[in-house]
mmCIF file of C-alpha atoms in Angstrom:
data_model
loop_
_atom_site.group_PDB
_atom_site.id
_atom_site.type_symbol
_atom_site.label_atom_id
_atom_site.label_comp_id
_atom_site.label_asym_id
_atom_site.label_seq_id
_atom_site.Cartn_x
_atom_site.Cartn_y
_atom_site.Cartn_z
ATOM 1 C CA MET A 341 -17.117 7.435 2.567
ATOM 2 C CA ASP A 342 -19.628 5.583 4.529
ATOM 3 C CA GLN A 343 -19.205 4.486 8.486
ATOM 4 C CA ARG A 344 -17.636 1.577 7.470
ATOM 5 C CA GLU A 345 -15.239 2.451 4.674
ATOM 6 C CA LEU A 346 -14.302 5.260 7.336
ATOM 7 C CA LYS A 347 -13.508 2.119 10.180
ATOM 8 C CA ILE A 348 -11.437 0.288 7.946
ATOM 9 C CA ARG A 349 -9.365 3.168 7.258
ATOM 10 C CA LEU A 350 -8.325 3.935 10.576
ATOM 11 C CA GLU A 351 -7.907 -0.242 11.819
ATOM 12 C CA THR A 352 -4.750 0.184 8.963
ATOM 13 C CA LEU A 353 -4.148 4.193 9.949
ATOM 14 C CA TYR A 354 -0.761 3.497 11.961
ATOM 15 C CA ASP A 355 0.054 0.275 8.999
ATOM 16 C CA ASP A 356 -0.373 3.006 6.250
ATOM 17 C CA LEU A 357 0.766 6.637 8.599
ATOM 18 C CA VAL A 358 4.083 4.910 9.596
ATOM 19 C CA ILE A 359 5.050 2.988 6.087
ATOM 20 C CA THR A 360 8.485 0.870 7.278
ATOM 21 C CA ASN A 361 11.533 1.662 5.678
ATOM 22 C CA ARG A 362 12.642 -1.455 5.266
ATOM 23 C CA GLU A 363 9.038 -2.720 3.585
ATOM 24 C CA THR A 364 9.650 0.377 0.966
ATOM 25 C CA THR A 365 13.479 0.146 0.625
ATOM 26 C CA GLU A 366 12.648 -3.797 -0.363
ATOM 27 C CA LEU A 367 10.026 -2.461 -2.789
ATOM 28 C CA LEU A 368 12.134 -0.610 -4.583
ATOM 29 C CA SER A 369 14.988 -2.795 -4.632
ATOM 30 C CA PHE A 370 12.919 -5.235 -6.408
ATOM 31 C CA ILE A 371 11.681 -2.893 -8.948
ATOM 32 C CA SER A 372 15.006 -2.358 -9.580
ATOM 33 C CA LYS A 373 16.713 -5.773 -9.646
ATOM 34 C CA SER A 374 13.461 -6.447 -11.878
ATOM 35 C CA GLY A 375 14.359 -4.141 -14.378
ATOM 36 C CA ASP A 376 18.233 -5.027 -13.940
ATOM 37 C CA GLU A 377 17.128 -8.798 -14.695
ATOM 38 C CA ARG A 378 14.979 -8.026 -17.822
ATOM 39 C CA ARG A 379 18.087 -6.547 -19.466
ATOM 40 C CA ARG A 380 20.270 -9.282 -18.343
ATOM 41 C CA MET A 381 18.040 -11.702 -19.862
ATOM 42 C CA LEU A 382 16.839 -10.315 -22.853
ATOM 43 C CA ASN A 383 21.046 -9.944 -23.673
ATOM 44 C CA ASP A 384 21.536 -13.131 -22.806
ATOM 45 C CA MET A 385 18.673 -14.327 -25.117
ATOM 46 C CA TYR A 386 20.282 -12.212 -27.975
ATOM 47 C CA PHE A 387 23.860 -13.150 -27.687
ATOM 48 C CA LYS A 388 24.084 -16.516 -26.582
ATOM 49 C CA ASP A 389 25.504 -18.465 -29.480
ATOM 50 C CA ASN A 390 23.954 -22.057 -30.220
ATOM 51 C CA ALA A 391 21.359 -21.775 -27.541
ATOM 52 C CA PRO A 392 18.302 -23.598 -28.597
ATOM 53 C CA VAL A 393 15.431 -21.586 -29.635
ATOM 54 C CA LYS A 394 11.934 -22.132 -30.482
ATOM 55 C CA VAL A 395 10.967 -19.991 -33.641
ATOM 56 C CA LEU A 396 7.661 -19.736 -35.082
ATOM 57 C CA GLY A 397 7.657 -23.420 -36.437
ATOM 58 C CA THR A 398 8.276 -26.623 -34.158
ATOM 59 C CA GLU A 399 11.869 -26.928 -35.241
ATOM 60 C CA PHE A 400 14.546 -25.654 -32.918
ATOM 61 C CA LEU A 401 17.747 -23.878 -34.523
ATOM 62 C CA GLY A 402 20.929 -22.368 -33.215
ATOM 63 C CA ARG A 403 20.460 -19.028 -32.523
ATOM 64 C CA ARG A 404 23.221 -17.906 -35.468
ATOM 65 C CA GLU A 405 19.896 -19.599 -37.514
ATOM 66 C CA ALA A 406 16.990 -18.440 -35.565
ATOM 67 C CA ASP A 407 15.363 -14.974 -35.866
ATOM 68 C CA VAL A 408 14.831 -14.354 -32.052
ATOM 69 C CA THR A 409 12.873 -11.192 -32.160
ATOM 70 C CA GLY A 410 9.303 -12.310 -31.693
ATOM 71 C CA GLU A 411 10.537 -14.506 -28.673
ATOM 72 C CA MET A 412 12.243 -11.144 -27.333
ATOM 73 C CA ILE A 413 9.645 -8.803 -27.675
ATOM 74 C CA ALA A 414 6.828 -10.954 -25.827
ATOM 75 C CA LEU A 415 9.438 -11.803 -23.058
ATOM 76 C CA SER A 416 9.933 -7.749 -22.994
ATOM 77 C CA THR A 417 6.041 -6.905 -22.910
ATOM 78 C CA LYS A 418 5.492 -9.390 -20.009
ATOM 79 C CA PHE A 419 8.029 -8.115 -17.870
ATOM 80 C CA ASP A 420 7.467 -4.421 -18.581
ATOM 81 C CA GLU A 421 3.336 -5.441 -17.467
ATOM 82 C CA PHE A 422 5.176 -6.887 -14.439
ATOM 83 C CA ILE A 423 7.305 -4.064 -13.286
ATOM 84 C CA ASP A 424 4.672 -1.588 -13.836
ATOM 85 C CA ARG A 425 2.253 -4.073 -10.965
ATOM 86 C CA LEU A 426 5.051 -3.422 -8.944
ATOM 87 C CA HIS A 427 5.008 0.639 -9.683
ATOM 88 C CA LYS A 428 1.207 0.378 -9.168
ATOM 89 C CA GLU A 429 1.989 -1.574 -5.837
ATOM 90 C CA ALA A 430 4.369 1.757 -4.918
ATOM 91 C CA TYR A 431 2.154 4.473 -5.731
ATOM 92 C CA GLY A 432 -1.093 2.967 -3.795
ATOM 93 C CA MET A 433 1.875 2.465 -0.623
ATOM 94 C CA MET A 434 2.603 6.353 -1.022
ATOM 95 C CA ALA A 435 -1.628 6.896 -1.576
ATOM 96 C CA ARG A 436 -2.776 5.110 1.442
ATOM 97 C CA HIS A 437 0.251 6.965 3.737
ATOM 98 C CA ASN A 438 -0.636 10.367 1.996
ATOM 99 C CA GLN A 439 -4.336 9.392 2.896
ATOM 100 C CA ALA A 440 -3.373 7.665 6.831
ATOM 101 C CA VAL A 441 -1.658 11.709 6.929
ATOM 102 C CA ASP A 442 -4.676 13.370 6.745
ATOM 103 C CA LEU A 443 -6.775 11.377 8.777
ATOM 104 C CA PHE A 444 -4.532 11.616 11.347
ATOM 105 C CA TYR A 445 -4.156 15.299 11.134
ATOM 106 C CA MET A 446 -7.982 15.148 11.343
ATOM 107 C CA ILE A 447 -8.223 12.812 14.346
ATOM 108 C CA LEU A 448 -5.243 15.831 15.901
ATOM 109 C CA SER A 449 -7.917 18.373 15.100
ATOM 110 C CA LEU A 450 -11.007 16.991 17.001
ATOM 111 C CA PRO A 451 -11.564 18.062 20.721
ATOM 112 C CA ASP A 452 -11.063 16.413 23.807
ATOM 113 C CA PRO A 453 -12.197 13.348 25.001
ATOM 114 C CA TYR A 454 -12.480 12.339 20.805
ATOM 115 C CA CYS A 455 -9.128 13.200 19.870
ATOM 116 C CA LYS A 456 -7.630 11.082 22.911
ATOM 117 C CA ILE A 457 -10.246 7.869 21.874
ATOM 118 C CA LEU A 458 -9.142 7.735 18.564
ATOM 119 C CA TYR A 459 -5.568 8.706 18.841
ATOM 120 C CA LEU A 460 -5.418 5.611 21.431
ATOM 121 C CA ARG A 461 -7.486 3.166 19.658
ATOM 122 C CA TYR A 462 -6.231 2.893 16.380
ATOM 123 C CA PHE A 463 -3.070 5.027 16.553
ATOM 124 C CA ARG A 464 -1.383 3.505 19.624
ATOM 125 C CA ARG A 465 -3.591 0.182 19.050
ATOM 126 C CA LEU A 466 -4.879 0.035 22.638
ATOM 127 C CA SER A 467 -7.575 -2.541 22.497
ATOM 128 C CA CYS A 468 -11.214 -1.379 23.865
ATOM 129 C CA LYS A 469 -10.833 -2.485 27.490
ATOM 130 C CA GLU A 470 -7.762 -0.205 27.547
ATOM 131 C CA THR A 471 -8.425 2.647 26.491
ATOM 132 C CA MET A 472 -11.242 2.882 29.077
ATOM 133 C CA ASN A 473 -8.795 2.185 31.770
ATOM 134 C CA CYS A 474 -6.638 4.715 30.201
ATOM 135 C CA LEU A 475 -9.287 7.631 29.973
ATOM 136 C CA TYR A 476 -11.299 5.956 33.128
ATOM 137 C CA LEU A 477 -14.010 5.993 31.026
ATOM 138 C CA SER A 478 -17.010 3.466 31.587
ATOM 139 C CA ARG A 479 -18.081 1.520 28.649
ATOM 140 C CA THR A 480 -21.352 3.116 27.742
ATOM 141 C CA THR A 481 -19.118 6.509 27.892
ATOM 142 C CA PHE A 482 -16.312 5.160 25.857
ATOM 143 C CA PHE A 483 -18.776 3.413 22.873
ATOM 144 C CA ARG A 484 -21.059 6.780 23.122
ATOM 145 C CA ASN A 485 -18.237 8.577 22.276
ATOM 146 C CA LEU A 486 -15.811 6.373 19.799
ATOM 147 C CA ASN A 487 -18.817 6.518 17.725
ATOM 148 C CA LYS A 488 -19.361 10.116 18.297
ATOM 149 C CA ALA A 489 -15.582 10.576 17.038
ATOM 150 C CA ILE A 490 -16.209 8.683 13.961
ATOM 151 C CA ASP A 491 -18.890 10.579 12.956
ATOM 152 C CA LEU A 492 -17.355 13.945 13.865
ATOM 153 C CA LEU A 493 -14.116 12.713 11.223
ATOM 154 C CA LEU A 494 -17.484 11.338 8.996
ATOM 155 C CA HIS A 495 -18.662 15.274 8.934
ATOM 156 C CA ASP A 496 -14.838 16.953 8.508
ATOM 157 C CA LEU A 497 -14.446 14.568 5.146
ATOM 158 C CA GLU A 498 -17.983 15.152 3.984
ATOM 159 C CA ASP A 499 -16.988 19.102 4.672
ATOM 160 C CA GLY A 500 -13.958 18.558 1.995
ATOM 161 C CA SER A 501 -11.525 19.746 4.965
ATOM 162 C CA ALA A 502 -9.489 16.159 4.017
ATOM 163 C CA VAL A 503 -10.180 16.308 0.036
ATOM 164 C CA ALA A 504 -7.246 13.827 0.032
ATOM 165 C CA VAL A 505 -8.549 11.232 2.447
ATOM 166 C CA ALA A 506 -11.807 11.400 0.660
ATOM 167 C CA ALA A 507 -10.661 10.931 -2.810
ATOM 168 C CA ASN A 508 -10.065 7.257 -3.455
#
């Protein structure tokens, strides 16, 4: 991981750490509802009488006269792909959360003033000026310590003290 990637992770640290229960609940609910809708759609497609269906040819036949197996398989496959993408999104959220927890632990393990600077800047989301005022630091000292703190985090990542964070 380079300094640019670390800064990106630091910028999203709070959001990744505090995955809102509402956001996670809505995604999992959406996944569940999508699976239910898939089953309901396939049942309706199979059991409805006299609904027009396009079969391999260009003519439309009633359901009793047509073979809807191919259409059902195609729709089922696309629905499964959609639900798999939703699952990957949920897994991605959890992976980012786990990486953020490891990174936050590393921040809290840094010596002062580096710990305080990163905590205020990236966890509490204070601006640089607010962080400087909070810690009574000059602009030069603040940016020197901020860069040193980021270098210390990079060094810890390279040493493997947070393998989960370094693994993408």
